[in-house]
Amino acid sequence: MKLSTRLMLAMTALVLIAVGAVSVTAYYNIGRTVVPTGLTQLALHVKARLSGYESILRVVRNEVLSTRSLSAHQGLIRARRHGGIDPQDGLSEEQWLHHVTADYVAMMGAKLGLTAYHLLDASHGGRELIRVEREGAEGVLRIAPTAELTPRDHDLLRSALAVPDTELYFSPISFLPPRTVHGPAVPSISVAAPLRGPAGEAFGALVLEYDLRPIFERIREALGSDTEVHFVDASGPYLMNYKGGQIEQADPNRRWQDDFPKLAASLGDKQGTATVFTAADGQQVAAAMVVAPLSSGLRTGVIETEPFNRIMAPAIALQNAGLTVALFAVIGAVMLAMCLSRSLAGPVVRITGAVDEFSRTGQLTVPSGLSGETGILVDAFVQAVGKIERTSAALLIKSELLDKIIASMADALVVIDAKGGRIFANPTCVALFGAAEDIGSTRWRQKYKRFLCDGVTPMPEGTSPAERALRGESFDNVELGIRFADQALIQVAASGRPILNADGSFGGAVILYRNVTALRETERQLRQAQKMEAVGQLTGGVAHDFNNILTVLTGGVEIISEGVKDQPMLARVAQMLNDAVDRGADLTHQLLAFARKQPLQPRLIEINAVVTDSARLLRPTLGEKVDIEARLIAEPWPVLADPAQLYSALLNLAVNARDAMPSGGRLTLETGNVMLDEAYAEQNAEVVPGPYAMIAVSDTGTGMPAAILDRVFDPFFTTKPIGKGTGLGLSMVYGFVLQSGGHIKIYSEEGYGTTIKIFLPCAELAGPAPAVTQAPEITGGQEVLLVVEDDELVRSYVITNLVSLGYRVHTATNAVEALAMVQQGLAFDLLFTDIVLGAGINGRQLADEIRALRPGLKVLYTSGYTEDAVVHHGRVEAGVRLLTKPYRRADLARMLRLALDGEGMAVT
């Protein structure tokens, strides 16, 4: 389309819009004035209709009251009471009936609206005594002969007799049969008044029928054919309708509130209202209603409706005039546009060509010879093009940088629109959740299962990060678990923020998912390590105190055994006590092993030899149902460990494996060399990266549930029946391995078996550890000893044994007391002290203080709890003699002689 044509159309459209806007504005402004005025006039018309109807009711009321007051009625009543003759006037009942009839005829002759008079006899079931009525098209009066007089409506008679003498009964509007064959039904109303004797007794009722056609005809003449008028009972029923230019009988079963609900709502408790509503045919209708209590005693209303267009007629006329003006304006605009377009089209066409070339080639050729507004336009366009090019280049750099940043993010980023559709996802998100368009779909939900942060409970509907983000919520670090198919659970922390449009409405959301799986696993391992450390501290303390008690019991049992060895019965009891004490000592050693507080005697060992010896010793222990297989590496790395404790650990693991295979199976002992790297150490806090020798014990037993794997090393935890295990076997293994600087790992699957791997750090080649000196026979002495022990029972036990061995003894309950005795010049040959003492100074510190005063002091330490000054990482320091609790008299004597005689270091 040419520019000139477009200019012409634009000017024409502008004129049309302006004229149309003026016309529409005027139409609605006038409409806002016309509508209230029209509704007010309609309400006045309705009020006039109701007033006209009320005036007719008053006329009828006055007519009935006037007729009832006729003296003939009283004469008739007196004649009836006195047997047919009026004692006052001497007239008979028949004569009075003629008088009454004549009065009725005279009154109806003067008033054409009266259609019938009835005089009903109350004593004969409502039989008519008199009936005067109009008949035919001319309304000729007719007196019904006696033969035609019949009983009338009993309800009418009862209603008339029920009202007080001062009141009248008004019937609803009824339609009487037409007076001619093809005539319309006659709308009328019946009004009844009671007739009573002097004593108030009921004689009968006077009934007047009144023709309502005159009042309704006057209403009809004032209305159009599309106007409707309804006379209604305010409580609901219709009384009479005027529709389509005809007066119609109302349907008593219909309620005006159902047909005009908006009008009923607008009326409320008011006496009148007017409104506009949409009819069932879609047309707008104006309606007004007035309600008032009438002379009939009935609260009556009049509803009048007319088309809304009739009220809006002035505004419609203005609108039509505006259309005519618009037509002439368009013709003028077309002619003016043709003239202007020719003068403007040339330069604009040249500019348009330059812009089109720029859009296609990116090269701007500036048209020459342009001046005025077109020249300014070209200069402005050139400047805009330069600015756009510079801005586009800057935006391109920023966009590329932003894309690189988002693509390199370690966290998953996803953007959703207001309907939940995924419109962007970075590569991390795609790797974690799949393609952006699939996230959240039914197919995606079938593959990816969502759980709460415990990794077990399915996430309830409506609580996922995406669903919360769609509700406009902001949230941080909401943790959940996601599992793809049968893969491992991934734990993520989600944070979300809403994206708002320029108008403040919700436009979408951005959600960031951070993979916290490794962090949560590290936290779990840290909590497990802290728990095991706390339990170890508690266990070591209990074992220390229990060792003190066992030390006393051990000495007491030995003394008892010596005293009753010639009494067999008591000797057996003493032996039972001795066995119980030994079992208690074993228990404390196991607890100390778990707590990593037992003194180890490490030496350089070769794990293949230990595994081979263990396998040979285990065959008779495990029985014929268990096959033992050893898979040994050719050249295992040497380790520095306590061989006795390692043998014990393998025995515990093998016995547990046997118990897990009640029907038999295979036990596999395997060795290997393993390098544990930094990545593995990050997942296992107690591991130091480096070379390790590995011993694996595997069985084909029942396996263990995943839920209890974190508890298997807890002391006293067991899956065996009550009485079948102490729950200390794996705890002892765990403590020994960690005390040796190693690492232990358990793998188990229900129904398939269990594998426990022990990793011991590779040792540097060194000479073997000193061998333990064999204990000679019990030998005492006569030296002087200083004994420092804070436990009263143990102190008494030690003194008793030392005196029995021939030694002279001085005692102190703590380090402060012992130092005071030394400073006072106490002479003694050896210090025998407990490691753990009160008063803030331990046994090692006490020995150092005394050596400062007496160089060359000989010392023997004792302890039931070895995390103290003389034990470094569970290994006894060179040159230190330690007697571990509980100990027997023979151990005490041997260690004293070693310390006094200055022989090599030993531990018992």
PDB file of N, CA and C in Angstrom, residues 759-821:
ATOM      1  N   PHE A 759      41.922 -51.639  57.262  1.00  0.00           N
ATOM      2  CA  PHE A 759      43.046 -50.982  56.599  1.00  0.00           C
ATOM      3  C   PHE A 759      44.036 -50.550  57.680  1.00  0.00           C
ATOM      4  N   LEU A 760      45.268 -51.097  57.639  1.00  0.00           N
ATOM      5  CA  LEU A 760      46.317 -50.737  58.595  1.00  0.00           C
ATOM      6  C   LEU A 760      47.409 -49.992  57.850  1.00  0.00           C
ATOM      7  N   PRO A 761      47.887 -48.863  58.396  1.00  0.00           N
ATOM      8  CA  PRO A 761      48.867 -48.051  57.660  1.00  0.00           C
ATOM      9  C   PRO A 761      50.173 -48.810  57.460  1.00  0.00           C
ATOM     10  N   CYS A 762      50.725 -48.626  56.290  1.00  0.00           N
ATOM     11  CA  CYS A 762      51.994 -49.285  55.963  1.00  0.00           C
ATOM     12  C   CYS A 762      53.100 -48.707  56.858  1.00  0.00           C
ATOM     13  N   ALA A 763      53.925 -49.599  57.450  1.00  0.00           N
ATOM     14  CA  ALA A 763      54.965 -49.172  58.392  1.00  0.00           C
ATOM     15  C   ALA A 763      56.299 -49.061  57.678  1.00  0.00           C
ATOM     16  N   GLU A 764      57.116 -48.098  58.186  1.00  0.00           N
ATOM     17  CA  GLU A 764      58.487 -48.032  57.696  1.00  0.00           C
ATOM     18  C   GLU A 764      59.275 -49.201  58.272  1.00  0.00           C
ATOM     19  N   LEU A 765      60.223 -49.705  57.507  1.00  0.00           N
ATOM     20  CA  LEU A 765      61.000 -50.846  57.967  1.00  0.00           C
ATOM     21  C   LEU A 765      61.803 -50.456  59.195  1.00  0.00           C
ATOM     22  N   ALA A 766      61.731 -51.235  60.211  1.00  0.00           N
ATOM     23  CA  ALA A 766      62.437 -50.964  61.474  1.00  0.00           C
ATOM     24  C   ALA A 766      62.660 -52.277  62.182  1.00  0.00           C
ATOM     25  N   GLY A 767      63.467 -52.197  63.223  1.00  0.00           N
ATOM     26  CA  GLY A 767      63.743 -53.405  63.982  1.00  0.00           C
ATOM     27  C   GLY A 767      62.532 -53.848  64.753  1.00  0.00           C
ATOM     28  N   PRO A 768      62.466 -55.111  65.144  1.00  0.00           N
ATOM     29  CA  PRO A 768      61.321 -55.619  65.893  1.00  0.00           C
ATOM     30  C   PRO A 768      61.258 -55.001  67.277  1.00  0.00           C
ATOM     31  N   ALA A 769      60.016 -54.944  67.785  1.00  0.00           N
ATOM     32  CA  ALA A 769      59.818 -54.401  69.131  1.00  0.00           C
ATOM     33  C   ALA A 769      60.396 -55.346  70.160  1.00  0.00           C
ATOM     34  N   PRO A 770      60.853 -54.790  71.317  1.00  0.00           N
ATOM     35  CA  PRO A 770      61.423 -55.641  72.373  1.00  0.00           C
ATOM     36  C   PRO A 770      60.434 -56.689  72.822  1.00  0.00           C
ATOM     37  N   ALA A 771      60.936 -57.833  73.078  1.00  0.00           N
ATOM     38  CA  ALA A 771      60.074 -58.925  73.541  1.00  0.00           C
ATOM     39  C   ALA A 771      59.765 -58.748  75.008  1.00  0.00           C
ATOM     40  N   VAL A 772      58.636 -59.275  75.418  1.00  0.00           N
ATOM     41  CA  VAL A 772      58.225 -59.187  76.811  1.00  0.00           C
ATOM     42  C   VAL A 772      59.066 -60.160  77.647  1.00  0.00           C
ATOM     43  N   THR A 773      59.628 -59.639  78.755  1.00  0.00           N
ATOM     44  CA  THR A 773      60.435 -60.475  79.644  1.00  0.00           C
ATOM     45  C   THR A 773      59.562 -61.481  80.352  1.00  0.00           C
ATOM     46  N   GLN A 774      59.991 -62.718  80.349  1.00  0.00           N
ATOM     47  CA  GLN A 774      59.224 -63.761  81.018  1.00  0.00           C
ATOM     48  C   GLN A 774      59.307 -63.569  82.535  1.00  0.00           C
ATOM     49  N   ALA A 775      58.162 -63.733  83.157  1.00  0.00           N
ATOM     50  CA  ALA A 775      58.091 -63.507  84.610  1.00  0.00           C
ATOM     51  C   ALA A 775      58.758 -64.656  85.366  1.00  0.00           C
ATOM     52  N   PRO A 776      59.706 -64.304  86.302  1.00  0.00           N
ATOM     53  CA  PRO A 776      60.298 -65.346  87.161  1.00  0.00           C
ATOM     54  C   PRO A 776      59.340 -65.708  88.272  1.00  0.00           C
ATOM     55  N   GLU A 777      59.783 -66.516  89.146  1.00  0.00           N
ATOM     56  CA  GLU A 777      58.957 -66.861  90.291  1.00  0.00           C
ATOM     57  C   GLU A 777      58.791 -65.643  91.183  1.00  0.00           C
ATOM     58  N   ILE A 778      57.752 -65.683  92.046  1.00  0.00           N
ATOM     59  CA  ILE A 778      57.433 -64.551  92.913  1.00  0.00           C
ATOM     60  C   ILE A 778      58.587 -64.328  93.881  1.00  0.00           C
ATOM     61  N   THR A 779      59.127 -63.082  93.810  1.00  0.00           N
ATOM     62  CA  THR A 779      60.255 -62.724  94.671  1.00  0.00           C
ATOM     63  C   THR A 779      59.983 -61.385  95.310  1.00  0.00           C
ATOM     64  N   GLY A 780      60.168 -61.293  96.608  1.00  0.00           N
ATOM     65  CA  GLY A 780      59.960 -60.044  97.320  1.00  0.00           C
ATOM     66  C   GLY A 780      61.272 -59.324  97.548  1.00  0.00           C
ATOM     67  N   GLY A 781      61.287 -58.439  98.578  1.00  0.00           N
ATOM     68  CA  GLY A 781      62.494 -57.692  98.881  1.00  0.00           C
ATOM     69  C   GLY A 781      62.321 -56.943 100.187  1.00  0.00           C
ATOM     70  N   GLN A 782      63.389 -56.186 100.560  1.00  0.00           N
ATOM     71  CA  GLN A 782      63.358 -55.458 101.826  1.00  0.00           C
ATOM     72  C   GLN A 782      63.507 -53.949 101.605  1.00  0.00           C
ATOM     73  N   GLU A 783      63.364 -53.490 100.360  1.00  0.00           N
ATOM     74  CA  GLU A 783      63.513 -52.076 100.062  1.00  0.00           C
ATOM     75  C   GLU A 783      62.316 -51.279 100.618  1.00  0.00           C
ATOM     76  N   VAL A 784      62.536 -49.962 100.626  1.00  0.00           N
ATOM     77  CA  VAL A 784      61.485 -49.035 101.093  1.00  0.00           C
ATOM     78  C   VAL A 784      60.782 -48.456  99.865  1.00  0.00           C
ATOM     79  N   LEU A 785      59.454 -48.522  99.874  1.00  0.00           N
ATOM     80  CA  LEU A 785      58.664 -48.056  98.724  1.00  0.00           C
ATOM     81  C   LEU A 785      57.738 -46.911  99.157  1.00  0.00           C
ATOM     82  N   LEU A 786      57.589 -45.934  98.249  1.00  0.00           N
ATOM     83  CA  LEU A 786      56.585 -44.872  98.441  1.00  0.00           C
ATOM     84  C   LEU A 786      55.421 -45.164  97.481  1.00  0.00           C
ATOM     85  N   VAL A 787      54.256 -45.479  98.041  1.00  0.00           N
ATOM     86  CA  VAL A 787      53.079 -45.844  97.240  1.00  0.00           C
ATOM     87  C   VAL A 787      52.115 -44.652  97.215  1.00  0.00           C
ATOM     88  N   VAL A 788      51.743 -44.208  95.990  1.00  0.00           N
ATOM     89  CA  VAL A 788      50.769 -43.097  95.820  1.00  0.00           C
ATOM     90  C   VAL A 788      49.557 -43.664  95.074  1.00  0.00           C
ATOM     91  N   GLU A 789      48.414 -43.753  95.756  1.00  0.00           N
ATOM     92  CA  GLU A 789      47.186 -44.327  95.170  1.00  0.00           C
ATOM     93  C   GLU A 789      45.994 -43.606  95.799  1.00  0.00           C
ATOM     94  N   ASP A 790      45.090 -43.061  94.965  1.00  0.00           N
ATOM     95  CA  ASP A 790      43.953 -42.306  95.495  1.00  0.00           C
ATOM     96  C   ASP A 790      42.749 -43.184  95.790  1.00  0.00           C
ATOM     97  N   ASP A 791      42.717 -44.434  95.307  1.00  0.00           N
ATOM     98  CA  ASP A 791      41.591 -45.335  95.573  1.00  0.00           C
ATOM     99  C   ASP A 791      41.901 -46.104  96.856  1.00  0.00           C
ATOM    100  N   GLU A 792      41.058 -45.956  97.869  1.00  0.00           N
ATOM    101  CA  GLU A 792      41.325 -46.533  99.182  1.00  0.00           C
ATOM    102  C   GLU A 792      41.398 -48.049  99.131  1.00  0.00           C
ATOM    103  N   LEU A 793      40.479 -48.702  98.391  1.00  0.00           N
ATOM    104  CA  LEU A 793      40.478 -50.168  98.318  1.00  0.00           C
ATOM    105  C   LEU A 793      41.756 -50.673  97.677  1.00  0.00           C
ATOM    106  N   VAL A 794      42.132 -50.040  96.555  1.00  0.00           N
ATOM    107  CA  VAL A 794      43.349 -50.476  95.863  1.00  0.00           C
ATOM    108  C   VAL A 794      44.569 -50.226  96.743  1.00  0.00           C
ATOM    109  N   ARG A 795      44.588 -49.067  97.429  1.00  0.00           N
ATOM    110  CA  ARG A 795      45.731 -48.742  98.290  1.00  0.00           C
ATOM    111  C   ARG A 795      45.884 -49.784  99.399  1.00  0.00           C
ATOM    112  N   SER A 796      44.785 -50.195  99.996  1.00  0.00           N
ATOM    113  CA  SER A 796      44.860 -51.207 101.061  1.00  0.00           C
ATOM    114  C   SER A 796      45.354 -52.537 100.506  1.00  0.00           C
ATOM    115  N   TYR A 797      44.830 -52.906  99.302  1.00  0.00           N
ATOM    116  CA  TYR A 797      45.252 -54.156  98.671  1.00  0.00           C
ATOM    117  C   TYR A 797      46.757 -54.138  98.396  1.00  0.00           C
ATOM    118  N   VAL A 798      47.271 -53.009  97.871  1.00  0.00           N
ATOM    119  CA  VAL A 798      48.697 -52.922  97.536  1.00  0.00           C
ATOM    120  C   VAL A 798      49.561 -53.025  98.796  1.00  0.00           C
ATOM    121  N   ILE A 799      49.165 -52.289  99.824  1.00  0.00           N
ATOM    122  CA  ILE A 799      49.950 -52.318 101.066  1.00  0.00           C
ATOM    123  C   ILE A 799      50.023 -53.737 101.611  1.00  0.00           C
ATOM    124  N   THR A 800      48.882 -54.439 101.605  1.00  0.00           N
ATOM    125  CA  THR A 800      48.853 -55.814 102.126  1.00  0.00           C
ATOM    126  C   THR A 800      49.826 -56.688 101.355  1.00  0.00           C
ATOM    127  N   ASN A 801      49.806 -56.613 100.014  1.00  0.00           N
ATOM    128  CA  ASN A 801      50.675 -57.465  99.207  1.00  0.00           C
ATOM    129  C   ASN A 801      52.136 -57.079  99.366  1.00  0.00           C
ATOM    130  N   LEU A 802      52.422 -55.776  99.424  1.00  0.00           N
ATOM    131  CA  LEU A 802      53.828 -55.362  99.547  1.00  0.00           C
ATOM    132  C   LEU A 802      54.406 -55.789 100.893  1.00  0.00           C
ATOM    133  N   VAL A 803      53.622 -55.664 101.949  1.00  0.00           N
ATOM    134  CA  VAL A 803      54.107 -56.080 103.275  1.00  0.00           C
ATOM    135  C   VAL A 803      54.347 -57.576 103.285  1.00  0.00           C
ATOM    136  N   SER A 804      53.413 -58.335 102.616  1.00  0.00           N
ATOM    137  CA  SER A 804      53.580 -59.797 102.585  1.00  0.00           C
ATOM    138  C   SER A 804      54.816 -60.195 101.798  1.00  0.00           C
ATOM    139  N   LEU A 805      55.265 -59.312 100.861  1.00  0.00           N
ATOM    140  CA  LEU A 805      56.463 -59.597 100.067  1.00  0.00           C
ATOM    141  C   LEU A 805      57.734 -59.121 100.783  1.00  0.00           C
ATOM    142  N   GLY A 806      57.622 -58.484 101.947  1.00  0.00           N
ATOM    143  CA  GLY A 806      58.783 -58.107 102.737  1.00  0.00           C
ATOM    144  C   GLY A 806      59.183 -56.662 102.607  1.00  0.00           C
ATOM    145  N   TYR A 807      58.472 -55.873 101.825  1.00  0.00           N
ATOM    146  CA  TYR A 807      58.845 -54.480 101.615  1.00  0.00           C
ATOM    147  C   TYR A 807      58.319 -53.618 102.753  1.00  0.00           C
ATOM    148  N   ARG A 808      59.039 -52.498 102.968  1.00  0.00           N
ATOM    149  CA  ARG A 808      58.542 -51.496 103.893  1.00  0.00           C
ATOM    150  C   ARG A 808      57.863 -50.403 103.074  1.00  0.00           C
ATOM    151  N   VAL A 809      56.701 -49.952 103.532  1.00  0.00           N
ATOM    152  CA  VAL A 809      55.826 -49.133 102.680  1.00  0.00           C
ATOM    153  C   VAL A 809      55.476 -47.834 103.378  1.00  0.00           C
ATOM    154  N   HIS A 810      55.578 -46.709 102.615  1.00  0.00           N
ATOM    155  CA  HIS A 810      55.008 -45.416 102.990  1.00  0.00           C
ATOM    156  C   HIS A 810      53.934 -45.081 101.948  1.00  0.00           C
ATOM    157  N   THR A 811      52.789 -44.543 102.383  1.00  0.00           N
ATOM    158  CA  THR A 811      51.675 -44.302 101.446  1.00  0.00           C
ATOM    159  C   THR A 811      51.273 -42.837 101.445  1.00  0.00           C
ATOM    160  N   ALA A 812      50.740 -42.411 100.267  1.00  0.00           N
ATOM    161  CA  ALA A 812      50.162 -41.072 100.103  1.00  0.00           C
ATOM    162  C   ALA A 812      48.926 -41.207  99.219  1.00  0.00           C
ATOM    163  N   THR A 813      47.933 -40.362  99.498  1.00  0.00           N
ATOM    164  CA  THR A 813      46.673 -40.473  98.736  1.00  0.00           C
ATOM    165  C   THR A 813      46.673 -39.607  97.485  1.00  0.00           C
ATOM    166  N   ASN A 814      47.617 -38.649  97.373  1.00  0.00           N
ATOM    167  CA  ASN A 814      47.673 -37.816  96.164  1.00  0.00           C
ATOM    168  C   ASN A 814      49.080 -37.279  95.989  1.00  0.00           C
ATOM    169  N   ALA A 815      49.326 -36.586  94.910  1.00  0.00           N
ATOM    170  CA  ALA A 815      50.668 -36.110  94.566  1.00  0.00           C
ATOM    171  C   ALA A 815      51.154 -35.031  95.530  1.00  0.00           C
ATOM    172  N   VAL A 816      50.236 -34.175  95.960  1.00  0.00           N
ATOM    173  CA  VAL A 816      50.644 -33.094  96.871  1.00  0.00           C
ATOM    174  C   VAL A 816      51.169 -33.671  98.180  1.00  0.00           C
ATOM    175  N   GLU A 817      50.470 -34.651  98.711  1.00  0.00           N
ATOM    176  CA  GLU A 817      50.895 -35.288  99.962  1.00  0.00           C
ATOM    177  C   GLU A 817      52.237 -35.986  99.783  1.00  0.00           C
ATOM    178  N   ALA A 818      52.415 -36.676  98.628  1.00  0.00           N
ATOM    179  CA  ALA A 818      53.682 -37.379  98.380  1.00  0.00           C
ATOM    180  C   ALA A 818      54.837 -36.394  98.280  1.00  0.00           C
ATOM    181  N   LEU A 819      54.666 -35.249  97.600  1.00  0.00           N
ATOM    182  CA  LEU A 819      55.725 -34.258  97.471  1.00  0.00           C
ATOM    183  C   LEU A 819      56.106 -33.691  98.837  1.00  0.00           C
ATOM    184  N   ALA A 820      55.096 -33.489  99.660  1.00  0.00           N
ATOM    185  CA  ALA A 820      55.389 -32.964 101.006  1.00  0.00           C
ATOM    186  C   ALA A 820      56.258 -33.948 101.787  1.00  0.00           C
ATOM    187  N   MET A 821      55.958 -35.241 101.681  1.00  0.00           N
ATOM    188  CA  MET A 821      56.750 -36.255 102.388  1.00  0.00           C
ATOM    189  C   MET A 821      58.181 -36.260 101.868  1.00  0.00           C
TER     190      MET A 821
END
